[in-house]
GROMACS .gro file of C-alpha atoms in nm:
model
  440
    1UNK     CA    1   0.108   1.276  -1.286
    2UNK     CA    2  -0.086   1.465  -1.025
    3UNK     CA    3  -0.234   1.129  -0.910
    4UNK     CA    4   0.120   0.983  -0.871
    5UNK     CA    5   0.226   1.284  -0.654
    6UNK     CA    6  -0.080   1.254  -0.437
    7UNK     CA    7  -0.034   0.878  -0.394
    8UNK     CA    8   0.331   0.907  -0.313
    9UNK     CA    9   0.291   1.193  -0.059
   10UNK     CA   10   0.012   0.996   0.102
   11UNK     CA   11   0.220   0.687   0.133
   12UNK     CA   12   0.517   0.879   0.269
   13UNK     CA   13   0.296   1.060   0.515
   14UNK     CA   14   0.146   0.742   0.654
   15UNK     CA   15   0.497   0.578   0.675
   16UNK     CA   16   0.653   0.872   0.848
   17UNK     CA   17   0.362   0.923   1.089
   18UNK     CA   18   0.381   0.556   1.182
   19UNK     CA   19   0.749   0.596   1.259
   20UNK     CA   20   0.728   0.928   1.449
   21UNK     CA   21   0.429   0.852   1.677
   22UNK     CA   22   0.533   0.650   1.981
   23UNK     CA   23   0.351   0.332   2.038
   24UNK     CA   24   0.094   0.311   2.319
   25UNK     CA   25   0.041   0.021   2.545
   26UNK     CA   26  -0.336   0.002   2.473
   27UNK     CA   27  -0.434  -0.334   2.320
   28UNK     CA   28  -0.726  -0.175   2.130
   29UNK     CA   29  -0.521   0.075   1.934
   30UNK     CA   30  -0.522  -0.028   1.563
   31UNK     CA   31  -0.181  -0.112   1.403
   32UNK     CA   32  -0.096   0.121   1.107
   33UNK     CA   33  -0.066  -0.047   0.766
   34UNK     CA   34   0.309  -0.101   0.672
   35UNK     CA   35   0.436   0.098   0.383
   36UNK     CA   36   0.459  -0.121   0.064
   37UNK     CA   37   0.824  -0.069  -0.049
   38UNK     CA   38   0.767  -0.177  -0.413
   39UNK     CA   39   0.478   0.074  -0.457
   40UNK     CA   40   0.678   0.349  -0.296
   41UNK     CA   41   0.995   0.277  -0.511
   42UNK     CA   42   0.790   0.248  -0.822
   43UNK     CA   43   0.604   0.578  -0.765
   44UNK     CA   44   0.938   0.754  -0.684
   45UNK     CA   45   1.108   0.623  -1.002
   46UNK     CA   46   0.805   0.730  -1.213
   47UNK     CA   47   0.793   1.060  -1.049
   48UNK     CA   48   1.169   1.128  -1.092
   49UNK     CA   49   1.137   1.053  -1.465
   50UNK     CA   50   0.908   1.360  -1.498
   51UNK     CA   51   1.042   1.710  -1.502
   52UNK     CA   52   0.715   1.842  -1.346
   53UNK     CA   53   0.702   1.593  -1.060
   54UNK     CA   54   1.064   1.547  -0.955
   55UNK     CA   55   1.117   1.898  -0.800
   56UNK     CA   56   0.791   1.858  -0.591
   57UNK     CA   57   0.883   1.515  -0.449
   58UNK     CA   58   1.249   1.610  -0.377
   59UNK     CA   59   1.127   1.926  -0.208
   60UNK     CA   60   0.881   1.714   0.000
   61UNK     CA   61   1.146   1.465   0.103
   62UNK     CA   62   1.391   1.753   0.180
   63UNK     CA   63   1.134   1.893   0.420
   64UNK     CA   64   1.152   1.561   0.621
   65UNK     CA   65   1.527   1.588   0.679
   66UNK     CA   66   1.726   1.802   0.934
   67UNK     CA   67   1.816   2.147   0.801
   68UNK     CA   68   2.185   2.063   0.781
   69UNK     CA   69   2.223   1.703   0.645
   70UNK     CA   70   2.601   1.705   0.627
   71UNK     CA   71   2.638   1.843   0.980
   72UNK     CA   72   2.420   1.582   1.149
   73UNK     CA   73   2.651   1.299   1.051
   74UNK     CA   74   2.960   1.437   1.211
   75UNK     CA   75   3.312   1.358   1.110
   76UNK     CA   76   3.267   0.984   1.155
   77UNK     CA   77   2.950   0.951   0.952
   78UNK     CA   78   2.729   0.824   1.233
   79UNK     CA   79   2.522   0.543   1.090
   80UNK     CA   80   2.249   0.571   1.349
   81UNK     CA   81   2.192   0.937   1.276
   82UNK     CA   82   2.171   0.857   0.903
   83UNK     CA   83   1.915   0.593   0.956
   84UNK     CA   84   1.694   0.842   1.142
   85UNK     CA   85   1.695   1.068   0.850
   86UNK     CA   86   1.574   0.817   0.598
   87UNK     CA   87   1.433   0.521   0.779
   88UNK     CA   88   1.483   0.170   0.644
   89UNK     CA   89   1.114   0.105   0.702
   90UNK     CA   90   1.034   0.317   0.400
   91UNK     CA   91   1.174   0.031   0.188
   92UNK     CA   92   1.153  -0.269   0.412
   93UNK     CA   93   0.828  -0.227   0.615
   94UNK     CA   94   0.667  -0.549   0.474
   95UNK     CA   95   0.687  -0.896   0.627
   96UNK     CA   96   0.982  -1.106   0.534
   97UNK     CA   97   0.940  -1.380   0.272
   98UNK     CA   98   1.062  -1.720   0.383
   99UNK     CA   99   1.424  -1.734   0.242
  100UNK     CA  100   1.437  -2.113   0.210
  101UNK     CA  101   1.426  -2.253  -0.136
  102UNK     CA  102   1.326  -2.608  -0.212
  103UNK     CA  103   1.381  -2.720   0.144
  104UNK     CA  104   1.079  -2.962   0.141
  105UNK     CA  105   1.138  -3.093  -0.211
  106UNK     CA  106   1.161  -3.461  -0.287
  107UNK     CA  107   1.482  -3.487  -0.477
  108UNK     CA  108   1.422  -3.849  -0.570
  109UNK     CA  109   1.162  -3.744  -0.825
  110UNK     CA  110   1.447  -3.591  -1.024
  111UNK     CA  111   1.640  -3.908  -1.076
  112UNK     CA  112   1.545  -3.927  -1.442
  113UNK     CA  113   1.692  -3.589  -1.496
  114UNK     CA  114   2.018  -3.685  -1.323
  115UNK     CA  115   2.033  -3.980  -1.556
  116UNK     CA  116   1.978  -3.762  -1.865
  117UNK     CA  117   2.317  -3.712  -2.048
  118UNK     CA  118   2.198  -3.372  -2.171
  119UNK     CA  119   2.123  -3.253  -1.826
  120UNK     CA  120   2.454  -3.410  -1.701
  121UNK     CA  121   2.644  -3.210  -1.969
  122UNK     CA  122   2.463  -2.891  -1.863
  123UNK     CA  123   2.548  -2.964  -1.499
  124UNK     CA  124   2.907  -2.982  -1.599
  125UNK     CA  125   2.899  -2.640  -1.760
  126UNK     CA  126   2.729  -2.477  -1.464
  127UNK     CA  127   2.975  -2.635  -1.217
  128UNK     CA  128   3.290  -2.537  -1.422
  129UNK     CA  129   3.325  -2.237  -1.645
  130UNK     CA  130   2.969  -2.105  -1.601
  131UNK     CA  131   2.982  -2.119  -1.217
  132UNK     CA  132   3.043  -1.747  -1.177
  133UNK     CA  133   2.736  -1.666  -1.375
  134UNK     CA  134   2.535  -1.904  -1.158
  135UNK     CA  135   2.660  -1.739  -0.830
  136UNK     CA  136   2.615  -1.390  -0.964
  137UNK     CA  137   2.257  -1.469  -1.072
  138UNK     CA  138   2.184  -1.597  -0.717
  139UNK     CA  139   2.314  -1.267  -0.569
  140UNK     CA  140   2.114  -1.052  -0.818
  141UNK     CA  141   1.798  -1.254  -0.747
  142UNK     CA  142   1.821  -1.208  -0.371
  143UNK     CA  143   1.795  -0.836  -0.414
  144UNK     CA  144   1.495  -0.882  -0.645
  145UNK     CA  145   1.315  -1.160  -0.467
  146UNK     CA  146   1.062  -0.963  -0.264
  147UNK     CA  147   0.965  -0.779  -0.588
  148UNK     CA  148   0.916  -1.069  -0.816
  149UNK     CA  149   0.873  -1.401  -0.634
  150UNK     CA  150   0.520  -1.340  -0.509
  151UNK     CA  151   0.382  -1.348  -0.867
  152UNK     CA  152   0.527  -1.695  -0.911
  153UNK     CA  153   0.445  -1.815  -0.571
  154UNK     CA  154   0.073  -1.728  -0.650
  155UNK     CA  155   0.078  -1.978  -0.944
  156UNK     CA  156   0.272  -2.234  -0.737
  157UNK     CA  157   0.569  -2.224  -0.974
  158UNK     CA  158   0.882  -2.388  -0.829
  159UNK     CA  159   1.129  -2.124  -0.712
  160UNK     CA  160   1.444  -2.329  -0.810
  161UNK     CA  161   1.298  -2.353  -1.163
  162UNK     CA  162   1.225  -1.981  -1.171
  163UNK     CA  163   1.591  -1.930  -1.068
  164UNK     CA  164   1.704  -2.166  -1.349
  165UNK     CA  165   1.513  -1.955  -1.597
  166UNK     CA  166   1.644  -1.625  -1.475
  167UNK     CA  167   2.004  -1.754  -1.458
  168UNK     CA  168   1.992  -1.877  -1.818
  169UNK     CA  169   1.790  -1.594  -1.962
  170UNK     CA  170   1.960  -1.286  -1.805
  171UNK     CA  171   2.184  -1.384  -1.516
  172UNK     CA  172   1.961  -1.166  -1.295
  173UNK     CA  173   2.050  -0.861  -1.497
  174UNK     CA  174   1.734  -0.644  -1.527
  175UNK     CA  175   1.863  -0.454  -1.838
  176UNK     CA  176   1.967  -0.755  -2.037
  177UNK     CA  177   1.888  -0.752  -2.410
  178UNK     CA  178   1.936  -1.019  -2.679
  179UNK     CA  179   2.027  -0.972  -3.044
  180UNK     CA  180   1.677  -1.100  -3.125
  181UNK     CA  181   1.511  -0.816  -2.939
  182UNK     CA  182   1.416  -1.014  -2.618
  183UNK     CA  183   1.462  -0.788  -2.320
  184UNK     CA  184   1.464  -0.766  -1.949
  185UNK     CA  185   1.504  -1.009  -1.658
  186UNK     CA  186   1.293  -1.272  -1.840
  187UNK     CA  187   1.397  -1.189  -2.193
  188UNK     CA  188   1.042  -1.114  -2.317
  189UNK     CA  189   0.982  -1.055  -2.684
  190UNK     CA  190   0.778  -0.742  -2.755
  191UNK     CA  191   0.469  -0.939  -2.881
  192UNK     CA  192   0.462  -1.176  -2.583
  193UNK     CA  193   0.512  -0.882  -2.343
  194UNK     CA  194   0.233  -0.689  -2.502
  195UNK     CA  195  -0.004  -0.992  -2.487
  196UNK     CA  196   0.046  -1.026  -2.111
  197UNK     CA  197   0.009  -0.653  -2.029
  198UNK     CA  198   0.389  -0.562  -2.011
  199UNK     CA  199   0.342  -0.238  -2.209
  200UNK     CA  200   0.454   0.117  -2.229
  201UNK     CA  201   0.745   0.269  -2.047
  202UNK     CA  202   0.841   0.314  -1.680
  203UNK     CA  203   1.084   0.599  -1.629
  204UNK     CA  204   1.358   0.573  -1.889
  205UNK     CA  205   1.278   0.222  -2.007
  206UNK     CA  206   1.040  -0.024  -2.173
  207UNK     CA  207   0.824  -0.195  -1.912
  208UNK     CA  208   1.003  -0.522  -1.990
  209UNK     CA  209   1.295  -0.382  -1.795
  210UNK     CA  210   1.087  -0.317  -1.486
  211UNK     CA  211   1.122  -0.619  -1.251
  212UNK     CA  212   0.762  -0.619  -1.122
  213UNK     CA  213   0.598  -0.555  -1.452
  214UNK     CA  214   0.808  -0.822  -1.628
  215UNK     CA  215   0.759  -1.074  -1.341
  216UNK     CA  216   0.381  -1.026  -1.347
  217UNK     CA  217   0.361  -1.078  -1.731
  218UNK     CA  218   0.594  -1.383  -1.713
  219UNK     CA  219   0.400  -1.544  -1.441
  220UNK     CA  220   0.080  -1.506  -1.636
  221UNK     CA  221   0.242  -1.663  -1.940
  222UNK     CA  222   0.369  -1.958  -1.731
  223UNK     CA  223   0.024  -1.997  -1.575
  224UNK     CA  224  -0.121  -2.028  -1.927
  225UNK     CA  225   0.132  -2.301  -2.004
  226UNK     CA  226   0.064  -2.482  -1.684
  227UNK     CA  227  -0.295  -2.496  -1.791
  228UNK     CA  228  -0.189  -2.687  -2.106
  229UNK     CA  229   0.096  -2.904  -1.958
  230UNK     CA  230   0.053  -2.915  -1.588
  231UNK     CA  231   0.387  -2.984  -1.415
  232UNK     CA  232   0.557  -3.107  -1.742
  233UNK     CA  233   0.817  -2.840  -1.703
  234UNK     CA  234   1.044  -2.949  -2.006
  235UNK     CA  235   0.739  -2.871  -2.237
  236UNK     CA  236   0.672  -2.537  -2.056
  237UNK     CA  237   1.038  -2.449  -2.099
  238UNK     CA  238   1.014  -2.549  -2.465
  239UNK     CA  239   0.715  -2.323  -2.514
  240UNK     CA  240   0.882  -2.040  -2.331
  241UNK     CA  241   1.193  -2.058  -2.542
  242UNK     CA  242   1.061  -2.145  -2.892
  243UNK     CA  243   0.707  -2.023  -2.887
  244UNK     CA  244   0.381  -2.176  -2.744
  245UNK     CA  245   0.223  -2.227  -3.088
  246UNK     CA  246   0.514  -2.435  -3.217
  247UNK     CA  247   0.513  -2.661  -2.907
  248UNK     CA  248   0.141  -2.695  -2.921
  249UNK     CA  249   0.160  -2.827  -3.274
  250UNK     CA  250   0.449  -3.065  -3.198
  251UNK     CA  251   0.278  -3.185  -2.888
  252UNK     CA  252  -0.031  -3.267  -3.090
  253UNK     CA  253   0.179  -3.434  -3.363
  254UNK     CA  254   0.349  -3.662  -3.123
  255UNK     CA  255   0.030  -3.733  -2.921
  256UNK     CA  256   0.149  -3.572  -2.595
  257UNK     CA  257   0.463  -3.782  -2.577
  258UNK     CA  258   0.758  -3.686  -2.345
  259UNK     CA  259   0.960  -3.394  -2.491
  260UNK     CA  260   1.268  -3.608  -2.454
  261UNK     CA  261   1.132  -3.861  -2.702
  262UNK     CA  262   1.399  -3.842  -2.976
  263UNK     CA  263   1.156  -3.762  -3.269
  264UNK     CA  264   0.992  -3.489  -3.058
  265UNK     CA  265   1.317  -3.353  -2.925
  266UNK     CA  266   1.491  -3.345  -3.258
  267UNK     CA  267   1.224  -3.132  -3.413
  268UNK     CA  268   1.285  -2.856  -3.156
  269UNK     CA  269   1.504  -2.567  -3.263
  270UNK     CA  270   1.875  -2.619  -3.171
  271UNK     CA  271   1.859  -2.327  -2.926
  272UNK     CA  272   1.561  -2.489  -2.748
  273UNK     CA  273   1.736  -2.830  -2.733
  274UNK     CA  274   2.014  -2.650  -2.560
  275UNK     CA  275   1.799  -2.430  -2.339
  276UNK     CA  276   1.585  -2.705  -2.171
  277UNK     CA  277   1.867  -2.909  -2.015
  278UNK     CA  278   2.057  -2.591  -1.905
  279UNK     CA  279   1.756  -2.450  -1.711
  280UNK     CA  280   1.672  -2.790  -1.558
  281UNK     CA  281   2.043  -2.840  -1.461
  282UNK     CA  282   2.050  -2.493  -1.292
  283UNK     CA  283   1.723  -2.585  -1.112
  284UNK     CA  284   1.883  -2.902  -0.970
  285UNK     CA  285   2.169  -2.692  -0.834
  286UNK     CA  286   1.944  -2.431  -0.675
  287UNK     CA  287   1.736  -2.697  -0.510
  288UNK     CA  288   2.035  -2.865  -0.339
  289UNK     CA  289   2.362  -2.659  -0.388
  290UNK     CA  290   2.549  -2.864  -0.126
  291UNK     CA  291   2.506  -3.178  -0.326
  292UNK     CA  292   2.696  -3.010  -0.612
  293UNK     CA  293   2.955  -2.840  -0.399
  294UNK     CA  294   2.812  -2.492  -0.471
  295UNK     CA  295   2.821  -2.222  -0.204
  296UNK     CA  296   2.525  -1.996  -0.230
  297UNK     CA  297   2.552  -1.749   0.057
  298UNK     CA  298   2.253  -1.547   0.188
  299UNK     CA  299   2.330  -1.170   0.170
  300UNK     CA  300   2.173  -0.877   0.344
  301UNK     CA  301   1.930  -0.741   0.088
  302UNK     CA  302   1.763  -0.466   0.296
  303UNK     CA  303   1.766  -0.130   0.115
  304UNK     CA  304   1.709   0.233   0.185
  305UNK     CA  305   1.639   0.558   0.012
  306UNK     CA  306   1.908   0.831   0.010
  307UNK     CA  307   1.898   1.179  -0.119
  308UNK     CA  308   2.224   1.239  -0.309
  309UNK     CA  309   2.406   1.547  -0.177
  310UNK     CA  310   2.582   1.623  -0.502
  311UNK     CA  311   2.498   1.548  -0.864
  312UNK     CA  312   2.600   1.190  -0.941
  313UNK     CA  313   2.512   0.879  -1.151
  314UNK     CA  314   2.473   0.506  -1.079
  315UNK     CA  315   2.811   0.442  -1.243
  316UNK     CA  316   2.980   0.704  -1.023
  317UNK     CA  317   2.812   0.555  -0.711
  318UNK     CA  318   2.941   0.200  -0.820
  319UNK     CA  319   3.296   0.339  -0.840
  320UNK     CA  320   3.268   0.487  -0.492
  321UNK     CA  321   3.124   0.164  -0.337
  322UNK     CA  322   3.387  -0.044  -0.498
  323UNK     CA  323   3.375  -0.397  -0.372
  324UNK     CA  324   3.272  -0.318  -0.019
  325UNK     CA  325   3.133  -0.644   0.118
  326UNK     CA  326   3.068  -0.776  -0.243
  327UNK     CA  327   3.332  -0.915  -0.464
  328UNK     CA  328   3.125  -0.850  -0.771
  329UNK     CA  329   3.103  -0.475  -0.695
  330UNK     CA  330   2.769  -0.292  -0.674
  331UNK     CA  331   2.702  -0.161  -1.032
  332UNK     CA  332   2.449  -0.435  -1.126
  333UNK     CA  333   2.275  -0.424  -0.790
  334UNK     CA  334   2.234  -0.045  -0.806
  335UNK     CA  335   2.091  -0.076  -1.161
  336UNK     CA  336   1.861  -0.352  -1.065
  337UNK     CA  337   1.727  -0.152  -0.764
  338UNK     CA  338   1.686   0.163  -0.974
  339UNK     CA  339   1.558  -0.021  -1.295
  340UNK     CA  340   1.380   0.282  -1.443
  341UNK     CA  341   1.698   0.503  -1.439
  342UNK     CA  342   1.954   0.472  -1.721
  343UNK     CA  343   2.319   0.437  -1.621
  344UNK     CA  344   2.407   0.743  -1.830
  345UNK     CA  345   2.151   0.975  -1.655
  346UNK     CA  346   2.301   1.244  -1.433
  347UNK     CA  347   2.111   1.239  -1.105
  348UNK     CA  348   2.066   1.580  -0.974
  349UNK     CA  349   2.143   1.683  -0.619
  350UNK     CA  350   1.865   1.604  -0.367
  351UNK     CA  351   1.717   1.341  -0.594
  352UNK     CA  352   1.626   1.004  -0.447
  353UNK     CA  353   1.822   0.678  -0.518
  354UNK     CA  354   1.767   0.323  -0.374
  355UNK     CA  355   2.096   0.163  -0.236
  356UNK     CA  356   2.161  -0.151  -0.027
  357UNK     CA  357   2.131  -0.051   0.336
  358UNK     CA  358   2.490  -0.150   0.420
  359UNK     CA  359   2.623   0.101   0.178
  360UNK     CA  360   2.461   0.396   0.350
  361UNK     CA  361   2.755   0.470   0.583
  362UNK     CA  362   3.000   0.434   0.285
  363UNK     CA  363   2.803   0.692   0.095
  364UNK     CA  364   2.792   0.930   0.388
  365UNK     CA  365   3.163   0.904   0.448
  366UNK     CA  366   3.330   0.902   0.103
  367UNK     CA  367   3.100   0.951  -0.197
  368UNK     CA  368   3.077   1.333  -0.219
  369UNK     CA  369   3.406   1.508  -0.259
  370UNK     CA  370   3.690   1.252  -0.260
  371UNK     CA  371   3.946   1.247  -0.549
  372UNK     CA  372   3.813   0.908  -0.646
  373UNK     CA  373   3.463   1.063  -0.703
  374UNK     CA  374   3.616   1.348  -0.912
  375UNK     CA  375   3.780   1.081  -1.125
  376UNK     CA  376   3.455   0.884  -1.140
  377UNK     CA  377   3.273   1.189  -1.274
  378UNK     CA  378   3.527   1.233  -1.547
  379UNK     CA  379   3.506   0.868  -1.641
  380UNK     CA  380   3.125   0.881  -1.645
  381UNK     CA  381   3.119   1.189  -1.868
  382UNK     CA  382   3.359   1.005  -2.115
  383UNK     CA  383   3.171   0.679  -2.117
  384UNK     CA  384   2.823   0.836  -2.149
  385UNK     CA  385   2.868   1.156  -2.356
  386UNK     CA  386   2.564   1.359  -2.437
  387UNK     CA  387   2.385   1.216  -2.742
  388UNK     CA  388   2.094   1.336  -2.942
  389UNK     CA  389   1.753   1.212  -2.817
  390UNK     CA  390   1.663   1.088  -3.174
  391UNK     CA  391   1.856   0.975  -3.477
  392UNK     CA  392   1.744   0.993  -3.845
  393UNK     CA  393   1.700   0.680  -4.049
  394UNK     CA  394   1.628   0.681  -4.427
  395UNK     CA  395   1.380   0.416  -4.525
  396UNK     CA  396   1.507   0.156  -4.769
  397UNK     CA  397   1.317  -0.054  -5.021
  398UNK     CA  398   1.176  -0.361  -4.845
  399UNK     CA  399   1.177  -0.202  -4.496
  400UNK     CA  400   0.887  -0.224  -4.256
  401UNK     CA  401   0.827  -0.069  -3.919
  402UNK     CA  402   0.874  -0.392  -3.736
  403UNK     CA  403   1.213  -0.468  -3.903
  404UNK     CA  404   1.336  -0.117  -3.839
  405UNK     CA  405   1.244  -0.147  -3.468
  406UNK     CA  406   1.428  -0.481  -3.445
  407UNK     CA  407   1.731  -0.325  -3.615
  408UNK     CA  408   1.762  -0.057  -3.347
  409UNK     CA  409   1.666  -0.291  -3.064
  410UNK     CA  410   1.580  -0.038  -2.802
  411UNK     CA  411   1.248   0.082  -2.953
  412UNK     CA  412   0.921  -0.066  -3.073
  413UNK     CA  413   0.721  -0.019  -3.395
  414UNK     CA  414   0.447   0.153  -3.196
  415UNK     CA  415   0.699   0.408  -3.064
  416UNK     CA  416   0.842   0.473  -3.403
  417UNK     CA  417   0.495   0.502  -3.554
  418UNK     CA  418   0.372   0.749  -3.286
  419UNK     CA  419   0.687   0.958  -3.312
  420UNK     CA  420   0.644   0.988  -3.693
  421UNK     CA  421   0.268   0.997  -3.699
  422UNK     CA  422   0.236   0.675  -3.890
  423UNK     CA  423  -0.112   0.520  -3.861
  424UNK     CA  424  -0.184   0.171  -3.740
  425UNK     CA  425  -0.260  -0.105  -3.823
  426UNK     CA  426  -0.094  -0.095  -4.167
  427UNK     CA  427   0.202   0.129  -4.071
  428UNK     CA  428   0.258   0.232  -4.434
  429UNK     CA  429   0.608   0.378  -4.494
  430UNK     CA  430   0.780   0.488  -4.821
  431UNK     CA  431   1.134   0.425  -4.937
  432UNK     CA  432   1.351   0.736  -4.935
  433UNK     CA  433   1.169   0.920  -4.655
  434UNK     CA  434   1.335   0.981  -4.318
  435UNK     CA  435   1.222   0.854  -3.984
  436UNK     CA  436   1.305   0.979  -3.633
  437UNK     CA  437   1.420   0.687  -3.430
  438UNK     CA  438   1.453   0.704  -3.045
  439UNK     CA  439   1.814   0.691  -2.932
  440UNK     CA  440   1.918   0.415  -2.687
   0.00000   0.00000   0.00000
């Protein structure tokens, strides 16, 4: 933890110094390194999850602010003054990534997909009753893009296809979870996540819920599949959805035939037969939305750090921000930007939260003492009452640690074993005994 504090203070110091020292005209003066926003945000989130670290970093950040924060903003909530207090560069100091997606793609290569009746049926779904999910996933992705796209860009994975995977898997919701135990933006299963280094916890959550960690692991998985199947993306998607070992066996059985070959395709699990065309159909739309009469607007995704003046929560902030400049509201974006913080957590005064930059004036003007915020606090307390940190579970005949972990969904067998001092690798348990299980 001491290392995190030292790193964080060093990054903040460099960033603040580069902002405060006026530039000279000398051509020989070295340009300071820009602050990396992802490292800064990750370090802050890790720090705030620790009782020992949080007071120190909050105190340090407070020392950078004017003595009277509320007075400097005036009655009209001067946005320029607010930006001087917590500069946008702390989050957005890095170079912009080219926002264009698929602009140089040769769409003629996809004619076989357009003639595929399964893909046509999936296109119909995305363009009718599933259109809201498609558009919402696009908005969510834009706020996450700088944090996750570079991992896939490095392996030359098509961005429209990445968008198709995210849209089908989670809709761009970082905290998504399936009944089967797959979790996060990319719906990684525990074993797959562990194999590709997505381990442990970050803040309040399993690392699968952390966008950068999950993106890195997923990119490494897809790179492995690219080594087997090249740009045969239907097979890569089949492996991603139903398991790489299953597809490797089927591919060998059918002598590397096209996955659409009826005998090959019909041996896939029904979920995978549904999954492949839906992801590919979404990919086609993201490559050329105008062709399908889809309006995917670019939004301002710049973000900034704020110190909350009064105790609050992400759900209370979402109530305050309402639908300001976003018809979907801001709850999901706030959660995605603060991925290591649970929605139920009460965020103490002077703690740091990441919010979209356009919401900073809204926070300054109306998110402290309004009647709406008082109501939001009552609603939050009712929706997220205090619960015990652990629950008790009595082991039944036939139980095993892995099955118990899947039953409770938000924990792993390693966490249960560690908490109850059960030794690996056998994880022996006895019927009738009680286990402490981490509470979701």
